[in-house]
Short mmCIF file of C-alpha atoms in Angstrom, two decimals:
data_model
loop_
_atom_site.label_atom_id
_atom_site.label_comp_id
_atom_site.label_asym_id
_atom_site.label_seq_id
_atom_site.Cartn_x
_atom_site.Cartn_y
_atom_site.Cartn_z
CA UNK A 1 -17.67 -20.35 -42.67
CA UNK A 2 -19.41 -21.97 -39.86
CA UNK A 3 -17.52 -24.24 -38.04
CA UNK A 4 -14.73 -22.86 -38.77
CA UNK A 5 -12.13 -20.80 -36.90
CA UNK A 6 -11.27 -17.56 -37.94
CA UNK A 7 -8.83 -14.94 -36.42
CA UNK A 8 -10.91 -12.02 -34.78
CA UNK A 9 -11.01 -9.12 -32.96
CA UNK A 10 -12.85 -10.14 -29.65
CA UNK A 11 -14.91 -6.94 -27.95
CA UNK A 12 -16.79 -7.98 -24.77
CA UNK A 13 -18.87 -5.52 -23.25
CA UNK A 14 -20.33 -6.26 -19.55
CA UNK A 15 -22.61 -3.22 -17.21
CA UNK A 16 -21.01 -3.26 -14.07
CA UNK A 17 -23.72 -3.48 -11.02
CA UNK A 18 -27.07 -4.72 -13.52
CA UNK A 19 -28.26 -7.23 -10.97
CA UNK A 20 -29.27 -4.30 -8.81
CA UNK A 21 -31.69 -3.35 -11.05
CA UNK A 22 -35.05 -4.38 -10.82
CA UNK A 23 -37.57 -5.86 -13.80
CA UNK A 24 -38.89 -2.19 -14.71
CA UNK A 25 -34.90 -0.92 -14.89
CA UNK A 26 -33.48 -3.53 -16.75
CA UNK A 27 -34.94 -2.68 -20.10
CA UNK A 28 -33.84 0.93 -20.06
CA UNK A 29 -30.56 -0.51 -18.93
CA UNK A 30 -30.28 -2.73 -22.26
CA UNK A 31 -31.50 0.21 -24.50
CA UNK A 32 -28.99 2.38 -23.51
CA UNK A 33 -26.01 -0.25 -23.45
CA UNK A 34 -26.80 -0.97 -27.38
CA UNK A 35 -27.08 2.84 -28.00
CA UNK A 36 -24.14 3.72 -26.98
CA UNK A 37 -21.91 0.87 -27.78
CA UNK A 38 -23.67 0.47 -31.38
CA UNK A 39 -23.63 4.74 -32.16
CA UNK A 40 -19.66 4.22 -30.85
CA UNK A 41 -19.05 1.33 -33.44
CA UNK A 42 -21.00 3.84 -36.77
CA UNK A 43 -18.23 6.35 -35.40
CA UNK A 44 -15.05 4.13 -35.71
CA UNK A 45 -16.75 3.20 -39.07
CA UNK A 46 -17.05 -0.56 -38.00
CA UNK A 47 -20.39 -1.93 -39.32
CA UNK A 48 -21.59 -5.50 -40.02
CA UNK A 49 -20.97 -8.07 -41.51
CA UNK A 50 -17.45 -6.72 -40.44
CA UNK A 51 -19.19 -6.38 -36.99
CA UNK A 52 -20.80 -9.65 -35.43
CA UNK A 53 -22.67 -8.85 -32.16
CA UNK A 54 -24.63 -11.63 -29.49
CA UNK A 55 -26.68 -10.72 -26.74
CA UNK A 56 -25.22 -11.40 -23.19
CA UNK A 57 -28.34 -10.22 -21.34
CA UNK A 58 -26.96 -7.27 -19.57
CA UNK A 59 -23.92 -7.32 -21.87
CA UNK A 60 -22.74 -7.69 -25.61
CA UNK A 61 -20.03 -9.87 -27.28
CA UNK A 62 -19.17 -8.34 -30.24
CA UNK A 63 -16.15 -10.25 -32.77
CA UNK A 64 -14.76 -8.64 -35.49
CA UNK A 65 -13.66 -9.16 -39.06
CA UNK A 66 -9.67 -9.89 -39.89
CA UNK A 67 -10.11 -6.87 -42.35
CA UNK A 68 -10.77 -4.24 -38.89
CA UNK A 69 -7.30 -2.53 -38.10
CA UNK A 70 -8.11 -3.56 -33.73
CA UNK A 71 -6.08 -0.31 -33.49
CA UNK A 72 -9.34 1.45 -34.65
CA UNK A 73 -10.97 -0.60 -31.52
CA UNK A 74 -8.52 0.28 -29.15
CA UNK A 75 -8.36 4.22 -30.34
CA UNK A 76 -11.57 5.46 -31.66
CA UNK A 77 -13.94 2.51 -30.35
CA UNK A 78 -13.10 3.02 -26.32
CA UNK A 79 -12.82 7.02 -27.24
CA UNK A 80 -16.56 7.08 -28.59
CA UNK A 81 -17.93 5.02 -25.78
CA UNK A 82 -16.41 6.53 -23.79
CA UNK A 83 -17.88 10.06 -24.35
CA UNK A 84 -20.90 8.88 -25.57
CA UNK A 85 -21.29 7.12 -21.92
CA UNK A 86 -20.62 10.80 -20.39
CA UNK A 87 -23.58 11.90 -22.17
CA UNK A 88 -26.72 9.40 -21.63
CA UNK A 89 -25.16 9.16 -18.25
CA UNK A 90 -26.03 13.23 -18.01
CA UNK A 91 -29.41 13.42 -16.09
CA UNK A 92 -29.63 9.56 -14.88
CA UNK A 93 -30.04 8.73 -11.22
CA UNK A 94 -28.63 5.52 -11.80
CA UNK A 95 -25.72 5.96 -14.06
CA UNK A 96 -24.69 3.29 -16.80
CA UNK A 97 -21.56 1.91 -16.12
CA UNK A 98 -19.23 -0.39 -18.39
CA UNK A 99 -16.23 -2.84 -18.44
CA UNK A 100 -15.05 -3.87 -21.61
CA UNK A 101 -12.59 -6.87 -22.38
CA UNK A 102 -10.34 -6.94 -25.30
CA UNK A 103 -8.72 -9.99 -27.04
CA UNK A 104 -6.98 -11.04 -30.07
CA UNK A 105 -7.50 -14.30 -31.61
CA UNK A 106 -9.55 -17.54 -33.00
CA UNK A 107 -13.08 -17.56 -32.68
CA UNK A 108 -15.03 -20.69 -34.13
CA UNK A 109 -18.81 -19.80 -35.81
CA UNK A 110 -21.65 -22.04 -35.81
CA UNK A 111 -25.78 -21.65 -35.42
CA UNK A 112 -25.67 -20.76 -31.73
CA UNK A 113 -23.30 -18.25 -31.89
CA UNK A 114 -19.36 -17.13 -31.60
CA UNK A 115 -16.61 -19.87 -29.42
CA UNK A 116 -13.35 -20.20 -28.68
CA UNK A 117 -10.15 -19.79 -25.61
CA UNK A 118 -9.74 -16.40 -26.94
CA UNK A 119 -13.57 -15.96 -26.60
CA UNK A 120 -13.54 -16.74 -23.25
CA UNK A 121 -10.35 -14.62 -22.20
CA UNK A 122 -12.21 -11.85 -23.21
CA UNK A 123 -15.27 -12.53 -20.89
CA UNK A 124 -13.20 -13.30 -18.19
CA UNK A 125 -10.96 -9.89 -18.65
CA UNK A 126 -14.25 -8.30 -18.58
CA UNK A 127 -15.75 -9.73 -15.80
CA UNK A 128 -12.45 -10.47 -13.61
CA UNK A 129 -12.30 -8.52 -10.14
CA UNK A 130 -9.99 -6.55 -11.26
CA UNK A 131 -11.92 -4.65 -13.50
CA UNK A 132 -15.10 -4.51 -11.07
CA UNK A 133 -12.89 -2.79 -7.99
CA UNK A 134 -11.14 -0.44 -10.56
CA UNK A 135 -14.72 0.88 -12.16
CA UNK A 136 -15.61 0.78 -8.37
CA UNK A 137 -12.78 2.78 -7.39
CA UNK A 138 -13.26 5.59 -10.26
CA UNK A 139 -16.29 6.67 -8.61
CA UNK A 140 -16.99 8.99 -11.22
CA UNK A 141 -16.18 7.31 -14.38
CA UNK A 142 -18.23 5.10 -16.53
CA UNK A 143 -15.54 2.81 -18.23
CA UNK A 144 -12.76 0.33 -17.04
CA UNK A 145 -10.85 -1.03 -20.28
CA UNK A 146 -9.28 -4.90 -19.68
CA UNK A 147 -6.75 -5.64 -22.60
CA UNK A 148 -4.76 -8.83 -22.53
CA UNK A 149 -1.27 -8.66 -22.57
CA UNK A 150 -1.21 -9.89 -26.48
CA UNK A 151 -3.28 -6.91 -27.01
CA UNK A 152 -0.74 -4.22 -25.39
CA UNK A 153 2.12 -5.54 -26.89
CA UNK A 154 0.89 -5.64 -30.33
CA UNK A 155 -1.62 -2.59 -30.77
CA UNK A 156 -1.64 -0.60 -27.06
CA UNK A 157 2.44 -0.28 -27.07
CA UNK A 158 2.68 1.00 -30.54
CA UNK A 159 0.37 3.83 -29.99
CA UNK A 160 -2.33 5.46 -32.65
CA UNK A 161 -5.03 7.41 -32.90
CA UNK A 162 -6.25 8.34 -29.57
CA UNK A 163 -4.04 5.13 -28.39
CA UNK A 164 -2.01 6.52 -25.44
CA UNK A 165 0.03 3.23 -23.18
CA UNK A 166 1.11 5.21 -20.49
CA UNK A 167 -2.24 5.51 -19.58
CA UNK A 168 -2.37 1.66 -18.68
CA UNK A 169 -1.69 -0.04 -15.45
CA UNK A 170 -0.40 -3.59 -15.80
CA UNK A 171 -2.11 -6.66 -13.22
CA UNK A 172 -1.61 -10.32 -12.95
CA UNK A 173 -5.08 -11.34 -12.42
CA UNK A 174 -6.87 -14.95 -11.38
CA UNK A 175 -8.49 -16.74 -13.89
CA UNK A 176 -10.84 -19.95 -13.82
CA UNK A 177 -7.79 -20.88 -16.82
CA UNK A 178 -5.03 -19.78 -14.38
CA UNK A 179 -3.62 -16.44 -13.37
CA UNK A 180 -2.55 -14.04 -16.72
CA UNK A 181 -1.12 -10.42 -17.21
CA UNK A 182 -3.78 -8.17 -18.11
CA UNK A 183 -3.83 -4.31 -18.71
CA UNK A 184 -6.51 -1.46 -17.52
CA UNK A 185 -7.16 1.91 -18.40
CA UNK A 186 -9.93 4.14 -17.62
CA UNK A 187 -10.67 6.76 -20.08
CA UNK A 188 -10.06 10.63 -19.10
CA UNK A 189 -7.30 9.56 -16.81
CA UNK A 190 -3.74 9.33 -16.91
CA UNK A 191 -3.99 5.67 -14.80
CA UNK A 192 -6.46 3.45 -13.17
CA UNK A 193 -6.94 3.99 -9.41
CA UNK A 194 -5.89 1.20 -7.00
CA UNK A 195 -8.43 -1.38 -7.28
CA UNK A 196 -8.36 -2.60 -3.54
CA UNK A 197 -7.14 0.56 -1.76
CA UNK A 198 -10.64 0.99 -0.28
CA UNK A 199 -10.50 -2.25 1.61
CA UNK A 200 -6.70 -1.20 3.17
CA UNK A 201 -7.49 2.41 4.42
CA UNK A 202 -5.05 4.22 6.42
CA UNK A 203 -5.09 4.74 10.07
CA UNK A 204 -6.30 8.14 11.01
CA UNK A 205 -6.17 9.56 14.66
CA UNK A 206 -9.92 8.90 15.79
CA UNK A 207 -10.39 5.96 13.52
CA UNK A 208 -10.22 2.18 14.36
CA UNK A 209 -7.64 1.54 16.33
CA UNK A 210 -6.33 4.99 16.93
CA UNK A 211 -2.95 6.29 15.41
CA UNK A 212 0.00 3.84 15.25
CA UNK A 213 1.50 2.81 18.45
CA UNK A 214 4.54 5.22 19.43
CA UNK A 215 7.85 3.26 20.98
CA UNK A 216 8.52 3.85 24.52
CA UNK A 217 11.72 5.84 25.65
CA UNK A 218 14.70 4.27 25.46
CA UNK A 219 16.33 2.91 28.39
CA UNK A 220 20.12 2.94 28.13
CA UNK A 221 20.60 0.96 31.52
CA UNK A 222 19.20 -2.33 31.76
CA UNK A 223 16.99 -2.74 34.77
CA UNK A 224 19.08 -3.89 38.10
CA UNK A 225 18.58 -7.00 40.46
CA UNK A 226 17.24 -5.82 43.99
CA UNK A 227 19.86 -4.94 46.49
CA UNK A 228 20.87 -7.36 49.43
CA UNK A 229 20.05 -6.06 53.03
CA UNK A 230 23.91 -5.69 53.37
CA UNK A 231 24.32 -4.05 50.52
CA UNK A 232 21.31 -1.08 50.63
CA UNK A 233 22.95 2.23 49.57
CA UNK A 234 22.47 5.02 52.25
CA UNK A 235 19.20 6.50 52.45
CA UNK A 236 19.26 9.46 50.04
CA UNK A 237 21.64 8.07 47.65
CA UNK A 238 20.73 6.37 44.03
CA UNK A 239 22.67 3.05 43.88
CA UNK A 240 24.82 3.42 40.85
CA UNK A 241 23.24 6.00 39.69
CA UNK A 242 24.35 9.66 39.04
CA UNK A 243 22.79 12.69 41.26
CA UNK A 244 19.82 14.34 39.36
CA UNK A 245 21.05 17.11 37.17
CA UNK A 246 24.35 15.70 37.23
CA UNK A 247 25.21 14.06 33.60
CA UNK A 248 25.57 10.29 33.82
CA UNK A 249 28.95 9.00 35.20
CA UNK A 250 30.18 12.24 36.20
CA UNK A 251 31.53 13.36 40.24
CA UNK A 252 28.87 15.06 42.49
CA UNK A 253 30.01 18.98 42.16
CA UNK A 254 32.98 19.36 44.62
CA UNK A 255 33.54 15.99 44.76
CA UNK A 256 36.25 13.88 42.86
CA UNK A 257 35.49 11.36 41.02
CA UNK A 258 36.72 7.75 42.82
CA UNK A 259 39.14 9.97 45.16
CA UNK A 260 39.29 10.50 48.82
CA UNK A 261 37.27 13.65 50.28
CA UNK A 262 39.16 16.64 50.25
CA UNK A 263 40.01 16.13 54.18
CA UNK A 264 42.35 12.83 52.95
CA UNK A 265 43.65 11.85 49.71
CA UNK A 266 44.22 8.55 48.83
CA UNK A 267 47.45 7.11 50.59
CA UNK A 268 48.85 10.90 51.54
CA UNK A 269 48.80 11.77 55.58
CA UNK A 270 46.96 14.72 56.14
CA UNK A 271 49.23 17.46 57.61
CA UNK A 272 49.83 16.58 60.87
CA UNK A 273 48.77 13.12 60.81
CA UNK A 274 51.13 10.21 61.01
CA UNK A 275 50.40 8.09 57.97
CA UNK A 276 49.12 4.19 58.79
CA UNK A 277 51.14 1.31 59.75
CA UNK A 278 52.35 -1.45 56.72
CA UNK A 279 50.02 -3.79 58.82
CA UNK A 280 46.98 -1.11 58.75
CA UNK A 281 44.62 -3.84 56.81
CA UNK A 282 44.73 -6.23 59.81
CA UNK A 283 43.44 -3.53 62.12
CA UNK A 284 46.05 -4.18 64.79
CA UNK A 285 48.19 -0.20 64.60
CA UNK A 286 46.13 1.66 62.14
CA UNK A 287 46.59 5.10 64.09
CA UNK A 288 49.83 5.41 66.03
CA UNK A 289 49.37 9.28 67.17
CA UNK A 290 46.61 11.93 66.02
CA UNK A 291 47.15 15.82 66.56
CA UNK A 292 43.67 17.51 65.39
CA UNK A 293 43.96 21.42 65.23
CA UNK A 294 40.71 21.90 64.01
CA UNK A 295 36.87 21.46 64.28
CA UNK A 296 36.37 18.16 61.44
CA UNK A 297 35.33 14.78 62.53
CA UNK A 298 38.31 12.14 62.72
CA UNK A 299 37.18 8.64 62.08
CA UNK A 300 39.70 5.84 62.65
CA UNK A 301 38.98 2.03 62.12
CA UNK A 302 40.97 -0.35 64.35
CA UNK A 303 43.07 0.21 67.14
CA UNK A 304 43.80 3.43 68.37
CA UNK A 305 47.15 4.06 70.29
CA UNK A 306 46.43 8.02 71.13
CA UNK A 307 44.77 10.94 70.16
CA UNK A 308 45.30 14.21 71.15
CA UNK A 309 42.91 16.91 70.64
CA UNK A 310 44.84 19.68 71.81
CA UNK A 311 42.90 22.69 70.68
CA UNK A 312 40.30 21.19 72.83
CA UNK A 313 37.95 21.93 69.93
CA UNK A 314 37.95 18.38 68.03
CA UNK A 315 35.30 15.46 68.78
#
């Protein structure tokens, strides 16, 4: 009864991309989008007055009786679209393309037409961005499905006849009421595509910006402060580092590590050699006598009592 509200079935059926089209298209456009949602309603076996339909322009609202199982909708409805889509969409340039919005509740009649918050879920469902990058995403289909969440639970979950839910993807999606849960399917494929993955694509090698940027070695030694004058290592010689080839920290080959040359270790008199004085540090006796029987280099810091080179081959 007008005035009234009554619970119903709420079916809102919007062509995605209609304000392309020009004056000539349009009409074409509109005859096809009653065929094949109308032929798809005779198939579930929905028919008015159990079916209430109101034009939208370049869409259809469509609310239906309390006495329609919405499982029929959900199943046989978006099945028969569906496929009936596939077909007038055969040989056209300009494909027909649908989203559909599905709700469940109380819809208010009067003179002008069909009202109501549950009305106007539907609409939005339909016409939410969500849907529109989806149906723009599945290049090749011609249906995005929008239930709301009341809608899954009670008659998507459950299953039926041609009723499949692992087919849905669930989204929280912005609303002029506020933001809701809302759940897509597009028919003849196991899920949605992403509906913004063509605005995020991945890097390739010669695309913008090139392959990611690759870290730089790693330096295990922390760059060093520059050398005083006094303390310049001698040319030819790293400071503190190790000689190329040679692993890190390790003695020159032939060379101990922090020991004497092999001429003098470290606090033992070479043969021949008296060992220093206990006041060699000052300088003042380092050397007290030197016998040198063969050809190496002596070197003595300090004072220097005698030296003998006897062989007469020493310098």
């Amino acid at each position: 009864m007008e005035g009234e509200a009554a619970y119903g079935f709420i079916v809102n059926v919007d062509a995605q991309g209609s304000g392309l089209l020009s004056d000539t298209e349009k009409p074409e456009m509109r005859r096809r989008l009653y065929d094949v949602t109308g032929t798809a309603f005779e198939q579930a076996g929905i028919r008015p007055p159990r079916l209430y339909q109101e034009d939208r322009g370049d869409g259809i609202l469509g609310v239906l009786a309390p006495d329609v199982p919405p499982v029929r909708v959900v199943g046989e409805w978006v099945e028969h679209l569906h496929q009936n889509l596939r077909e007038t969409n055969r040989d056209l340039r300009k494909p027909l393309r649908l989203r559909v919005g599905l709700h469940i509740g109380r819809v208010t009649a009067d003179a002008f037409g069909r009202s109501g918050r549950a009305v106007d879920l539907a609409c939005r469902l339909c016409d939410c961005g969500t849907a529109k990058a989806i149906l723009r995403a599945a290049a090749d289909a011609p249906l995005v499905v929008a239930a709301s969440d009341r809608v899954h639970e009670d008659f998507v979950l459950p299953g039926g006849r041609w009723v499949d839910p692992k087919y849905y993807r669930r989204y929280d999606v912005d609303l002029k009421e506020g933001r809701t849960t809302a759940w897509f399917m597009v028919p003849g494929r196991c899920e949605p595509p992403e509906p913004y993955a063509e605005q995020h694509p991945e890097p390739t090698a010669d695309g913008p910006g090139g392959p990611p940027e690759q870290p730089g070695p790693r330096t295990d030694h922390p760059p060093q402060p520059p050398a005083a004058a006094g303390d310049a290592p001698t040319a030819g010689t790293a400071d503190d580092a190790p000689t190329a080839g040679t692993p890190d920290d390790a003695p020159t080959a032939g060379t101990p590590d922090d020991a004497a040359t092999a001429a003098a270790a470290d606090d033992v008199p070479t043969a021949g050699t008296a060992a220093a004085g206990d006041d060699a540090a000052t300088g003042d006796r380092v050397v007290q006598t030197v016998h040198q029987h063969g050809t190496g280099r002596i070197v003595v810091a300090g004072t220097v009592d005698n030296i003998d080179l006897s062989d007469g081959g020493g310098r």
